[in-house]
């Protein structure tokens, strides 16, 4: 590749040799194996700036990541590296996969039957749609639960199987029945001019596969493709990235197989493990130096993850000194665990660490309550990060439903939600009559409501209410074409007022006032929204940009309307991710799941509930070693969020559904190198039915002991043949530590392990 400009060496300052190698990589595919805290965002943003400095037109560069927060940080860093005043960032696209797919569908959706202003359905909307689909497919919702059918459909879409393809492969009663529901589900989405999150990827992947013209246009536009967190890509994202880079071969991916923790939602670790097979001659650049964590944390987490087989080796190091050993704490129960975590945080606070730099991480949300209580008693402020709570509130979902119907009158799910909200006398019976009229006449639901009175479907007061509702909605829709984008906040306010959503009276309750306050916050959010720059390719260097460089839908018309602004704002709201809801500047300890913590960092971290059945989760055993390895990666991710201080806790007993049950320390704890830990065991030795954990002679169940004595060889349906090395009895069952030939040491509950003598 011949670059037009000389490289500005200032872009390469303060880079390690490995980082520099990645940043200045020329043409061709490259895989950057970026360990925790190794500066992957620095590498990606410096590479973008370096490509531009070397003469690559910015509009040819596409960088994809997974959250709005990550995309925003990358854009901000690039803007600091590249001077804006000379227009040198014009046309650069840094986006999430889903947002970029939205842009592509806005530009080319008409080729696959999508109309402008299509709605994006979230998980709640999907449940409403699938219930309708199951009913229309003639299936029983008790036998075919919405959750199970949606899970199957989502899995099919991630594998690029639409309803027709799924039906073609259905070979039993279950899959043939799901195929009927899937077909109905797609029909409802099509009627509503709507897509779900999986559709955003599926439809673009199929568009790239089946439409040669679109594929060529996008390949000409995106000649340099960069993908962050590549280990988290599913099959659809894999197909999209590879299709875009198929012609140029300039696919630059950054990721870490050791941090692949989203297999349960479709992420395919083989995408990164087999990168060199997919792209022959690909360059592999390991980044192993951790700039976040001190030595004992790095070594302890490295020792843990070394037990995984499906990984790419890279040496994990740090130049920050040894620091404090990792604290491994074994306690009697969850209450002592919570107290010890609170004491740990109070100790760190005395050393000057702010509360916002501390976090408690856990495998399941249910573990947060006891920790919350303990922190509250110690007067330690805390916040539970539970995702997009604001947009999940009923009043906000009601308001957004009104706005979505304004932008997309065919949106059936939103229309059903608002037709009698607030109450206007249009009950379920009326809605069912209008729905039947719509189906029998092949009409969109909004058109059926508009004709209902004249067609005799409704009459009297109900007819007047229906007509008034339709008139109101159509008035809103008309305003979208007549007003300018700057009116977005005032339009949202008018919708709330006209619809009656924000009504209060002199007898309003505290809850009602809070509801209105939340709606006012939604208006504020609309006021803060700014449209993207008009045409990011308009000022590009015509000498560098081919004449057929496509517009991708990020661009707006020369004179955008209020409707354009509303549709883009609603899209922005729909694509908010859980990780975007975490505020690192809050002055409180953060409590969150290990999955949600990925990509974050804190001075001090406590990982709680590291016990068999919790971490690894009980479900993982049914997935064999792949499931166990993903659970081990999950703990690895949690441990590597810590910068200076890390505590890993397990309890000997834990209350589950009101019943105190014995717990067994996770096998993962024993895999952490002893040289890097300070181990404290506070569990009591006690008789009378209490648990003895460390001494084999505490075993007292003679029947089980005679069947599986210490030293006997046993066979497990998943782990194969092993030798029993240890037995201990508690009221939760008989704990056996078994050395398996294939997978090493495992600790199992004999009564539930399905063991047989080998």
XYZ file of C-alpha atoms in Angstrom:
758
model
C 0.000 0.000 0.000
C 1.287 3.434 -0.929
C 0.303 6.072 1.606
C 0.011 9.666 0.413
C 1.237 11.447 3.521
C 4.152 10.904 5.848
C 3.183 9.376 9.168
C 3.095 11.760 12.106
C 5.353 10.041 14.669
C 3.486 11.796 17.476
C 0.694 9.262 16.964
C 3.076 6.504 18.016
C 4.395 8.037 21.218
C 3.921 6.138 24.486
C 3.160 2.892 22.665
C 4.785 -0.410 23.514
C 6.540 -2.299 20.745
C 3.542 -4.645 20.372
C 1.040 -1.770 20.329
C 3.130 0.067 17.740
C 3.281 -3.045 15.574
C -0.518 -3.244 15.615
C -1.061 0.465 14.960
C 1.225 0.651 11.908
C 0.093 -2.658 10.389
C -0.455 -2.096 6.670
C -2.783 -3.943 4.355
C -4.260 -7.359 4.989
C -6.023 -9.089 7.869
C -4.748 -8.790 11.434
C -5.761 -10.225 14.788
C -4.699 -8.311 17.899
C -4.893 -10.578 20.958
C -5.520 -7.948 23.608
C -5.340 -9.176 27.201
C -7.097 -7.331 30.048
C -5.896 -3.763 30.520
C -3.548 -3.975 27.523
C -4.704 -0.742 25.856
C -6.890 -2.122 23.060
C -8.905 1.098 22.690
C -5.655 3.043 22.413
C -4.538 0.681 19.647
C -7.787 0.954 17.675
C -8.027 4.744 17.901
C -4.328 5.267 17.129
C -4.686 2.952 14.159
C -7.638 4.960 12.824
C -5.694 8.204 13.248
C -2.619 6.641 11.638
C -4.571 5.439 8.609
C -5.958 8.948 8.132
C -2.531 10.516 8.611
C -1.155 8.185 5.952
C -3.745 9.330 3.431
C -6.638 6.893 3.760
C -9.899 8.801 3.194
C -11.796 8.751 6.518
C -15.037 7.731 4.801
C -13.363 4.434 3.867
C -12.844 3.536 7.545
C -15.477 1.657 9.547
C -14.940 0.799 13.225
C -17.500 -1.458 14.927
C -17.981 -2.209 18.604
C -20.765 -3.394 20.906
C -21.962 -0.531 23.137
C -22.754 3.125 22.606
C -20.383 3.929 25.449
C -17.454 2.200 23.732
C -18.276 3.817 20.386
C -18.532 7.253 22.004
C -15.187 6.843 23.757
C -13.536 5.779 20.505
C -14.987 8.748 18.613
C -13.825 11.143 21.334
C -10.299 9.768 21.318
C -10.054 9.911 17.527
C -11.271 13.523 17.553
C -8.450 14.386 19.949
C -5.894 12.719 17.691
C -7.108 14.085 14.357
C -7.584 17.793 13.730
C -11.242 18.511 12.936
C -10.829 21.884 11.354
C -9.283 20.513 8.174
C -12.176 18.143 7.627
C -9.929 15.121 7.985
C -12.514 13.096 9.937
C -15.283 13.651 7.397
C -17.204 10.454 6.740
C -15.485 8.326 9.388
C -17.951 5.808 10.885
C -17.422 4.586 14.460
C -20.537 2.732 15.515
C -22.053 -0.270 17.226
C -22.945 -3.255 15.057
C -26.650 -2.695 15.629
C -26.561 1.051 14.956
C -24.610 0.598 11.738
C -27.003 -2.114 10.589
C -29.862 0.339 11.289
C -28.151 2.848 9.004
C -27.753 0.265 6.254
C -31.409 -0.739 6.534
C -32.496 2.913 6.422
C -30.624 3.205 3.125
C -31.423 -0.156 1.550
C -34.382 -1.504 3.552
C -36.837 -0.901 0.725
C -35.084 -3.699 -1.178
C -36.281 -6.201 1.422
C -39.715 -4.724 2.167
C -38.869 -2.387 5.057
C -40.461 1.033 4.933
C -38.987 4.262 6.286
C -39.485 4.774 9.999
C -39.517 1.073 10.885
C -39.785 0.327 14.612
C -37.194 -1.586 16.617
C -38.829 -3.933 19.109
C -37.177 -4.571 22.456
C -37.530 -7.680 24.629
C -40.864 -6.524 26.070
C -42.292 -5.829 22.625
C -41.062 -9.221 21.406
C -43.040 -10.960 24.146
C -46.209 -9.211 22.984
C -45.513 -10.183 19.374
C -44.715 -13.815 20.124
C -47.913 -14.213 22.167
C -49.880 -13.022 19.140
C -47.802 -15.231 16.847
C -48.317 -18.351 18.970
C -52.064 -17.727 18.964
C -52.189 -17.093 15.205
C -50.154 -20.265 14.634
C -52.815 -22.259 16.481
C -50.460 -23.318 19.279
C -51.091 -23.408 23.016
C -49.166 -20.802 25.008
C -49.040 -23.202 27.960
C -47.235 -25.860 25.926
C -45.238 -23.411 23.811
C -44.131 -20.724 26.221
C -43.198 -17.319 24.765
C -39.743 -17.444 26.388
C -38.802 -20.844 24.947
C -40.086 -20.039 21.459
C -38.374 -16.637 21.416
C -35.096 -18.239 22.503
C -35.315 -20.729 19.634
C -36.138 -17.969 17.124
C -33.270 -15.800 18.365
C -30.849 -18.698 18.034
C -32.089 -19.344 14.504
C -31.643 -15.694 13.504
C -28.114 -15.606 14.915
C -27.385 -18.577 12.643
C -28.921 -16.679 9.685
C -31.979 -18.914 9.415
C -35.163 -17.016 8.626
C -38.548 -18.668 9.091
C -38.409 -20.457 5.726
C -34.894 -21.783 6.332
C -35.821 -22.896 9.844
C -38.878 -24.765 8.531
C -36.760 -26.496 5.875
C -34.558 -27.971 8.627
C -37.350 -28.772 11.107
C -37.356 -32.538 11.632
C -39.392 -33.202 14.754
C -42.617 -32.123 16.430
C -40.933 -29.382 18.517
C -39.076 -27.686 15.670
C -42.025 -27.980 13.252
C -44.262 -26.309 15.835
C -41.706 -23.565 16.471
C -41.479 -23.078 12.694
C -45.211 -22.248 12.633
C -44.752 -19.699 15.432
C -41.644 -18.285 13.733
C -43.569 -17.785 10.469
C -46.385 -16.018 12.331
C -43.839 -13.949 14.275
C -42.296 -12.700 11.030
C -45.744 -11.928 9.624
C -46.622 -9.771 12.641
C -43.305 -7.905 12.363
C -43.874 -7.334 8.648
C -47.413 -6.017 9.268
C -46.010 -3.668 11.892
C -43.086 -2.490 9.738
C -40.871 -3.539 12.638
C -37.696 -5.471 13.352
C -36.258 -6.957 16.517
C -32.593 -6.691 17.577
C -31.680 -9.986 15.927
C -33.301 -8.825 12.664
C -30.951 -5.853 12.457
C -28.058 -8.287 12.033
C -29.921 -11.035 10.157
C -31.370 -8.750 7.493
C -28.074 -6.982 6.816
C -26.156 -10.273 6.674
C -28.660 -11.701 4.177
C -28.689 -8.434 2.224
C -24.901 -8.633 1.863
C -25.126 -12.290 0.867
C -27.958 -11.972 -1.669
C -27.725 -8.465 -3.161
C -24.545 -8.089 -5.212
C -25.113 -4.383 -5.854
C -25.455 -3.509 -2.185
C -22.496 -5.705 -1.315
C -20.294 -3.968 -3.882
C -21.388 -0.486 -2.756
C -20.619 -1.266 0.884
C -17.300 -2.918 0.087
C -16.276 0.172 -1.895
C -17.234 2.398 1.009
C -15.749 0.310 3.831
C -12.252 -0.568 2.642
C -10.796 -0.587 6.156
C -12.875 -2.486 8.708
C -11.949 -2.566 12.399
C -13.854 -4.705 14.922
C -13.538 -4.333 18.683
C -14.308 -7.179 21.139
C -14.167 -9.677 18.281
C -14.546 -12.617 20.662
C -18.130 -11.462 21.328
C -19.286 -11.670 17.703
C -22.016 -14.130 16.800
C -22.361 -15.830 13.428
C -24.362 -12.979 11.880
C -21.778 -10.384 12.944
C -19.021 -12.655 11.674
C -20.713 -12.822 8.257
C -21.242 -9.043 8.141
C -17.632 -8.180 9.021
C -16.194 -10.702 6.595
C -18.528 -9.699 3.768
C -17.571 -6.027 4.135
C -13.849 -6.854 4.107
C -14.036 -9.601 1.485
C -12.693 -7.436 -1.338
C -10.051 -5.347 0.470
C -8.987 -8.035 2.995
C -8.359 -5.149 5.394
C -10.069 -6.641 8.442
C -8.402 -5.591 11.695
C -9.926 -7.276 14.732
C -9.121 -6.849 18.415
C -10.215 -9.293 21.070
C -9.359 -11.912 23.656
C -10.682 -15.505 23.675
C -10.105 -15.532 27.441
C -12.834 -12.889 27.784
C -15.476 -14.622 25.669
C -18.400 -14.830 28.131
C -21.517 -14.394 25.999
C -21.937 -17.844 24.485
C -25.400 -18.004 26.073
C -26.571 -15.201 23.780
C -24.961 -16.437 20.589
C -21.323 -15.289 20.750
C -19.131 -17.820 18.954
C -15.601 -18.149 20.354
C -14.515 -20.027 17.232
C -14.709 -16.744 15.282
C -11.549 -15.539 17.011
C -9.903 -18.923 17.617
C -10.106 -19.748 13.902
C -9.350 -16.275 12.530
C -6.190 -17.408 10.725
C -8.152 -20.196 9.032
C -10.737 -17.733 7.757
C -8.064 -15.290 6.558
C -4.974 -17.036 5.257
C -1.773 -15.145 6.039
C -3.376 -13.100 8.804
C -0.971 -11.356 11.136
C -1.386 -12.158 14.843
C -0.143 -9.575 17.355
C -0.366 -10.413 21.084
C -0.791 -7.616 23.640
C -0.059 -9.152 27.030
C 1.138 -6.225 29.143
C -1.544 -5.145 31.602
C -1.511 -1.410 32.376
C -4.460 -1.684 34.767
C -3.693 -4.279 37.423
C -0.832 -5.004 39.797
C 1.288 -8.137 39.659
C -0.519 -10.475 42.038
C -3.884 -9.787 40.349
C -2.415 -10.394 36.891
C -0.606 -13.587 37.937
C -3.576 -14.952 39.878
C -5.992 -14.439 36.977
C -3.447 -15.784 34.478
C -3.009 -18.928 36.570
C -6.766 -19.431 36.646
C -7.362 -19.021 32.916
C -4.427 -21.279 32.058
C -6.707 -24.217 32.959
C -8.775 -23.525 29.828
C -7.955 -25.467 26.691
C -9.815 -23.330 24.136
C -7.618 -20.253 24.112
C -4.682 -18.606 22.377
C -1.654 -18.304 24.616
C -0.202 -14.893 25.365
C 2.042 -14.034 28.273
C 0.255 -11.760 30.733
C 2.554 -9.301 32.492
C 2.480 -5.916 34.214
C 4.972 -3.231 35.081
C 2.994 -1.930 38.066
C 4.741 -3.984 40.749
C 3.369 -6.894 42.771
C 0.870 -4.913 44.830
C -1.347 -6.665 47.363
C -1.981 -10.415 47.162
C -5.477 -11.446 46.121
C -7.601 -12.099 49.204
C -9.314 -15.498 49.073
C -11.942 -15.538 51.789
C -14.037 -18.487 52.914
C -16.869 -17.573 55.303
C -19.741 -19.304 57.065
C -22.657 -17.767 55.176
C -23.778 -14.898 52.939
C -24.225 -12.515 55.875
C -20.633 -12.923 57.030
C -19.569 -12.607 53.403
C -21.398 -9.276 53.098
C -19.944 -7.966 56.363
C -16.405 -8.855 55.309
C -16.852 -7.173 51.931
C -18.122 -4.025 53.685
C -15.105 -4.085 56.018
C -12.799 -4.537 53.017
C -14.301 -1.492 51.289
C -14.183 0.620 54.465
C -10.501 -0.263 54.800
C -9.841 0.826 51.219
C -11.765 4.053 51.794
C -9.470 4.851 54.720
C -6.591 4.543 52.249
C -8.197 7.248 50.115
C -9.993 5.113 47.526
C -13.353 6.717 46.596
C -16.534 4.657 46.740
C -17.073 5.040 42.993
C -13.841 3.101 42.428
C -15.156 -0.028 44.149
C -17.448 -2.787 42.893
C -19.090 -6.014 44.013
C -19.476 -8.579 41.234
C -21.613 -11.716 41.245
C -22.923 -14.413 38.915
C -26.609 -13.879 39.765
C -28.564 -10.714 40.604
C -30.181 -12.471 43.565
C -26.900 -12.220 45.481
C -27.049 -8.423 45.636
C -29.681 -8.020 48.379
C -27.596 -9.137 51.367
C -24.638 -7.071 50.173
C -26.884 -4.025 49.770
C -28.126 -4.424 53.342
C -24.609 -4.768 54.771
C -23.323 -1.707 52.922
C -26.334 0.286 54.065
C -25.659 -0.647 57.699
C -22.056 0.501 57.307
C -23.285 3.772 55.743
C -21.500 2.901 52.507
C -23.396 4.298 49.482
C -24.124 1.725 46.775
C -25.954 1.483 43.472
C -27.193 -1.680 41.817
C -26.594 -1.562 38.060
C -29.596 -3.287 36.529
C -29.459 -2.007 32.962
C -31.792 0.485 31.307
C -34.185 0.959 34.218
C -35.384 4.421 33.136
C -36.630 3.222 29.762
C -38.242 0.163 31.377
C -40.651 2.261 33.474
C -44.261 1.892 32.409
C -44.894 5.592 31.846
C -41.769 5.897 29.690
C -42.698 2.856 27.615
C -46.201 4.319 27.179
C -44.780 7.650 25.997
C -42.338 5.992 23.618
C -45.176 3.866 22.233
C -47.091 7.054 21.332
C -44.005 8.463 19.631
C -43.333 5.221 17.756
C -46.870 5.198 16.371
C -46.344 8.795 15.233
C -43.178 7.750 13.396
C -44.527 4.387 12.209
C -48.356 4.169 12.182
C -48.159 0.456 11.269
C -46.546 -0.408 14.628
C -49.195 -2.792 15.999
C -47.517 -3.495 19.343
C -47.238 0.197 20.213
C -50.739 0.904 18.877
C -52.282 -1.744 21.122
C -50.387 -0.323 24.089
C -51.669 3.241 23.687
C -55.166 2.849 22.263
C -56.653 2.854 25.772
C -53.799 4.565 27.654
C -54.870 6.709 29.416
C -58.303 5.076 29.665
C -60.638 6.353 26.935
C -63.257 3.589 26.825
C -61.620 1.468 24.117
C -61.423 -1.862 25.922
C -60.061 -5.281 24.940
C -63.350 -6.362 23.389
C -63.334 -3.360 21.052
C -59.698 -3.921 20.135
C -60.384 -7.573 19.263
C -63.299 -6.535 17.020
C -61.119 -4.021 15.187
C -58.303 -6.565 14.875
C -60.688 -9.080 13.325
C -61.882 -6.400 10.873
C -58.259 -5.592 9.990
C -57.434 -9.251 9.295
C -60.562 -9.953 7.235
C -59.981 -6.848 5.083
C -56.187 -7.021 4.853
C -55.740 -3.649 6.543
C -53.085 -2.235 8.836
C -54.506 -1.962 12.348
C -54.456 1.860 12.354
C -56.502 1.884 9.103
C -58.974 -0.538 10.643
C -59.435 1.799 13.603
C -59.981 4.692 11.181
C -62.729 2.784 9.334
C -64.247 1.080 12.379
C -67.087 3.544 12.973
C -68.204 3.830 9.335
C -67.979 0.048 8.915
C -70.216 -0.518 11.937
C -67.528 -2.333 13.883
C -68.001 0.143 16.754
C -70.789 2.566 17.602
C -71.984 5.148 20.123
C -69.522 6.531 22.652
C -66.911 3.951 21.714
C -67.032 5.070 18.068
C -66.476 8.680 19.132
C -63.520 7.630 21.308
C -61.990 5.603 18.469
C -62.384 8.454 15.971
C -60.886 10.952 18.419
C -57.926 8.670 19.034
C -57.234 8.199 15.299
C -57.588 11.938 14.677
C -55.082 12.663 17.455
C -52.502 10.160 16.156
C -52.818 11.349 12.563
C -52.455 14.938 13.702
C -49.182 14.028 15.403
C -47.980 12.196 12.282
C -48.799 15.157 10.036
C -46.803 17.499 12.259
C -43.690 15.383 11.705
C -43.576 16.373 8.028
C -44.302 20.052 8.647
C -41.960 20.949 11.498
C -38.193 21.167 11.897
C -35.847 18.916 13.956
C -35.356 21.596 16.574
C -38.966 21.106 17.658
C -38.325 17.569 18.952
C -38.548 18.368 22.679
C -41.638 20.556 22.262
C -43.266 17.861 20.121
C -42.640 15.208 22.784
C -44.125 17.545 25.373
C -47.191 18.148 23.195
C -47.752 14.413 22.747
C -47.606 13.881 26.508
C -50.048 16.718 27.133
C -52.512 15.980 24.333
C -52.608 12.266 25.076
C -53.172 12.911 28.770
C -50.145 10.896 29.893
C -48.793 13.731 32.044
C -52.082 14.728 33.686
C -52.124 15.413 37.422
C -54.866 16.696 39.708
C -54.936 18.229 43.163
C -55.304 14.762 44.723
C -52.287 13.237 42.983
C -50.150 10.770 44.938
C -46.381 10.699 45.355
C -46.187 7.872 42.785
C -48.179 9.900 40.268
C -45.932 12.923 40.746
C -42.885 10.701 40.260
C -44.456 9.379 37.068
C -44.824 12.902 35.687
C -41.293 13.778 36.783
C -40.014 10.807 34.774
C -41.959 11.996 31.727
C -40.437 15.446 32.140
C -37.024 13.764 32.149
C -37.926 12.150 28.821
C -38.612 15.613 27.391
C -35.208 16.698 28.682
C -33.608 13.725 26.935
C -35.274 14.793 23.682
C -34.014 18.358 24.175
C -30.440 17.107 24.546
C -30.558 15.015 21.377
C -28.662 16.343 18.386
C -28.934 15.072 14.843
C -25.739 13.618 13.354
C -23.855 15.807 10.896
C -25.722 16.165 7.617
C -23.693 14.432 4.885
C -20.384 13.085 6.148
C -19.147 12.451 2.610
C -20.018 15.872 1.199
C -16.655 17.474 1.935
C -14.483 14.422 1.303
C -11.547 14.806 -1.067
C -13.048 14.082 -4.478
C -9.586 13.108 -5.700
C -9.534 10.202 -3.248
C -13.200 9.172 -3.169
C -14.584 7.186 -6.106
C -17.562 8.826 -7.738
C -19.838 5.934 -6.741
C -18.997 6.074 -3.026
C -22.386 5.240 -1.507
C -24.452 7.112 0.998
C -25.270 4.632 3.755
C -28.224 6.157 5.511
C -26.218 7.858 8.254
C -26.813 10.933 6.125
C -29.947 13.048 6.338
C -31.911 14.830 3.615
C -30.743 18.311 2.707
C -33.626 19.682 4.783
C -34.394 17.124 7.502
C -37.814 17.208 9.121
C -39.017 16.676 12.649
C -39.928 13.152 11.529
C -36.277 12.443 10.653
C -35.208 13.670 14.076
C -37.862 11.622 15.898
C -37.038 8.412 14.040
C -33.298 8.732 14.728
C -33.873 9.618 18.379
C -36.167 6.627 18.867
C -33.531 4.430 17.234
C -30.922 5.840 19.595
C -33.148 5.098 22.602
C -33.923 1.576 21.364
C -30.255 0.649 21.066
C -29.157 1.696 24.549
C -27.214 -1.243 26.034
C -27.030 -2.440 29.643
C -23.393 -1.401 29.900
C -24.327 2.131 28.836
C -26.383 2.503 32.018
C -23.373 2.202 34.339
C -22.172 5.602 35.518
C -18.511 5.379 36.571
C -18.659 8.848 38.125
C -21.384 8.038 40.652
C -20.205 8.500 44.217
C -21.125 5.019 45.334
C -20.032 1.405 45.252
C -21.321 -0.384 42.144
C -23.070 -3.744 42.497
C -23.405 -5.655 39.235
C -23.235 -9.014 37.503
C -19.973 -10.340 36.140
C -21.417 -10.225 32.637
C -22.298 -6.530 32.955
C -18.849 -5.670 34.336
C -16.984 -6.567 31.160
C -15.105 -3.562 29.813
C -15.156 -1.706 33.144
C -12.404 -1.242 35.708
C -12.299 -0.398 39.411
C -9.550 0.149 41.960
C -11.121 -2.383 44.316
C -13.274 -5.403 43.431
C -14.975 -8.112 45.486
C -16.252 -11.178 43.630
C -18.788 -13.011 45.802
C -20.536 -16.374 45.642
C -17.638 -18.276 44.043
C -19.180 -21.652 44.801
C -20.130 -24.768 42.865
C -23.583 -24.262 41.383
C -23.155 -20.487 41.329
C -19.762 -20.106 39.653
C -19.535 -22.359 37.763
C -23.298 -22.144 37.388
C -25.173 -25.428 37.758
C -26.316 -25.229 34.129
C -22.742 -25.285 32.854
C -22.254 -28.963 33.735
C -24.851 -29.936 31.115
C -22.716 -28.168 28.493
C -19.626 -30.227 29.278
C -16.181 -28.701 29.329
C -17.211 -25.836 27.000
C -19.675 -24.659 29.646
C -17.116 -24.925 32.448
C -14.528 -23.026 30.392
C -16.942 -20.147 29.745
C -17.683 -19.950 33.480
C -13.933 -19.877 34.184
C -13.567 -17.047 31.662
C -16.345 -15.219 33.505
C -14.394 -15.312 36.776
C -11.253 -14.294 34.877
C -13.102 -11.230 33.541
C -14.297 -10.355 37.035
C -10.839 -10.680 38.594
C -9.227 -8.548 35.887
C -11.609 -5.645 36.519
C -9.538 -4.929 39.666
C -6.659 -2.486 39.517
C -5.134 -2.592 43.018
C -7.227 -4.728 45.383
C -9.187 -7.924 44.804
C -11.196 -10.178 47.116
C -12.716 -13.507 46.030
C -15.326 -14.924 48.441
C -17.101 -18.223 48.988
C -19.509 -19.270 51.721
C -19.969 -22.629 53.450
C -23.729 -22.159 53.531
C -26.180 -19.916 51.708
C -29.921 -19.352 52.004
C -31.785 -20.347 48.858
C -35.561 -19.724 48.684
C -35.678 -19.405 52.451
C -33.795 -22.652 53.108
C -30.247 -22.722 54.437
C -28.177 -25.026 52.225
C -24.599 -26.224 52.262
C -22.278 -24.751 49.653
C -19.037 -26.057 48.195
C -16.162 -23.795 47.322
C -15.767 -23.516 43.545
C -13.084 -25.592 41.910
C -11.919 -22.314 40.342
C -10.715 -21.038 43.727
C -8.273 -23.923 44.011
C -6.962 -23.153 40.505
C -5.731 -19.700 41.538
C -1.956 -19.911 42.209
C -1.209 -19.959 45.947
C 1.846 -17.747 45.464
C -0.417 -14.799 44.607
C -3.073 -15.068 47.299
C -3.693 -14.473 50.975
C -6.095 -17.239 52.005
C -8.406 -16.817 55.031
C -10.820 -19.519 56.216
C -13.388 -18.329 58.771
C -15.649 -21.390 58.591
C -16.442 -23.068 61.887
C -15.884 -26.720 62.793
C -19.058 -27.882 64.395
C -21.099 -30.998 65.069
C -24.828 -31.667 65.291
C -25.569 -31.623 61.579
C -23.216 -28.733 60.740
C -20.725 -29.201 57.948
C -17.159 -30.498 58.096
C -15.354 -29.420 54.968
C -11.707 -30.321 55.125
C -11.302 -33.705 56.839
C -12.122 -36.946 54.962
C -12.911 -38.771 58.213
C -15.920 -36.494 58.739
C -17.783 -38.599 56.168
C -20.650 -40.438 57.826
C -23.017 -41.681 55.107
C -22.145 -45.413 55.141
C -24.326 -46.329 52.083
C -22.727 -43.788 49.780
C -19.334 -44.448 51.372
C -19.572 -48.143 50.632
C -20.633 -47.498 47.040
C -17.923 -44.907 46.335
C -15.083 -45.267 48.873
C -12.012 -43.034 48.732
C -9.611 -44.423 46.144
C -12.315 -46.047 44.018
C -12.565 -45.447 40.279
C -15.827 -43.918 39.051
C -17.349 -42.856 35.742
C -19.180 -39.549 35.123
C -21.422 -39.110 32.022
C -19.567 -35.924 30.992
C -16.145 -35.960 32.640
C -15.395 -39.638 32.070
C -13.317 -41.834 34.392
C -11.748 -40.513 37.590
C -10.497 -41.466 41.045
C -12.212 -40.337 44.276
C -9.633 -38.532 46.427
C -11.827 -36.958 49.126
C -15.307 -37.337 50.659
C -17.163 -35.112 53.128
C -20.746 -35.151 54.348
C -23.030 -32.155 55.004
C -26.754 -31.594 55.048
C -26.545 -30.470 51.421
C -25.174 -33.830 50.294
C -21.943 -35.773 50.031
C -19.070 -33.821 48.523
C -16.561 -35.817 46.480
C -13.314 -34.499 45.038
C -12.504 -36.585 41.968
C -9.364 -36.563 39.803
C -10.635 -37.168 36.281
C -8.254 -38.343 33.577
C -9.529 -35.907 30.977
C -10.384 -32.719 32.896
C -8.458 -32.894 36.177
C -9.906 -32.250 39.632
C -13.648 -31.685 40.036
C -15.775 -31.427 43.182
C -19.257 -32.934 42.823
C -22.275 -33.727 44.997
C -22.444 -37.536 44.849
C -26.223 -37.724 45.219
C -26.697 -35.623 42.050
C -23.626 -36.493 39.983
C -24.903 -39.674 38.244
C -21.712 -41.547 39.108
C -21.136 -45.227 38.486
C -18.254 -47.505 39.427
C -15.692 -47.805 36.656
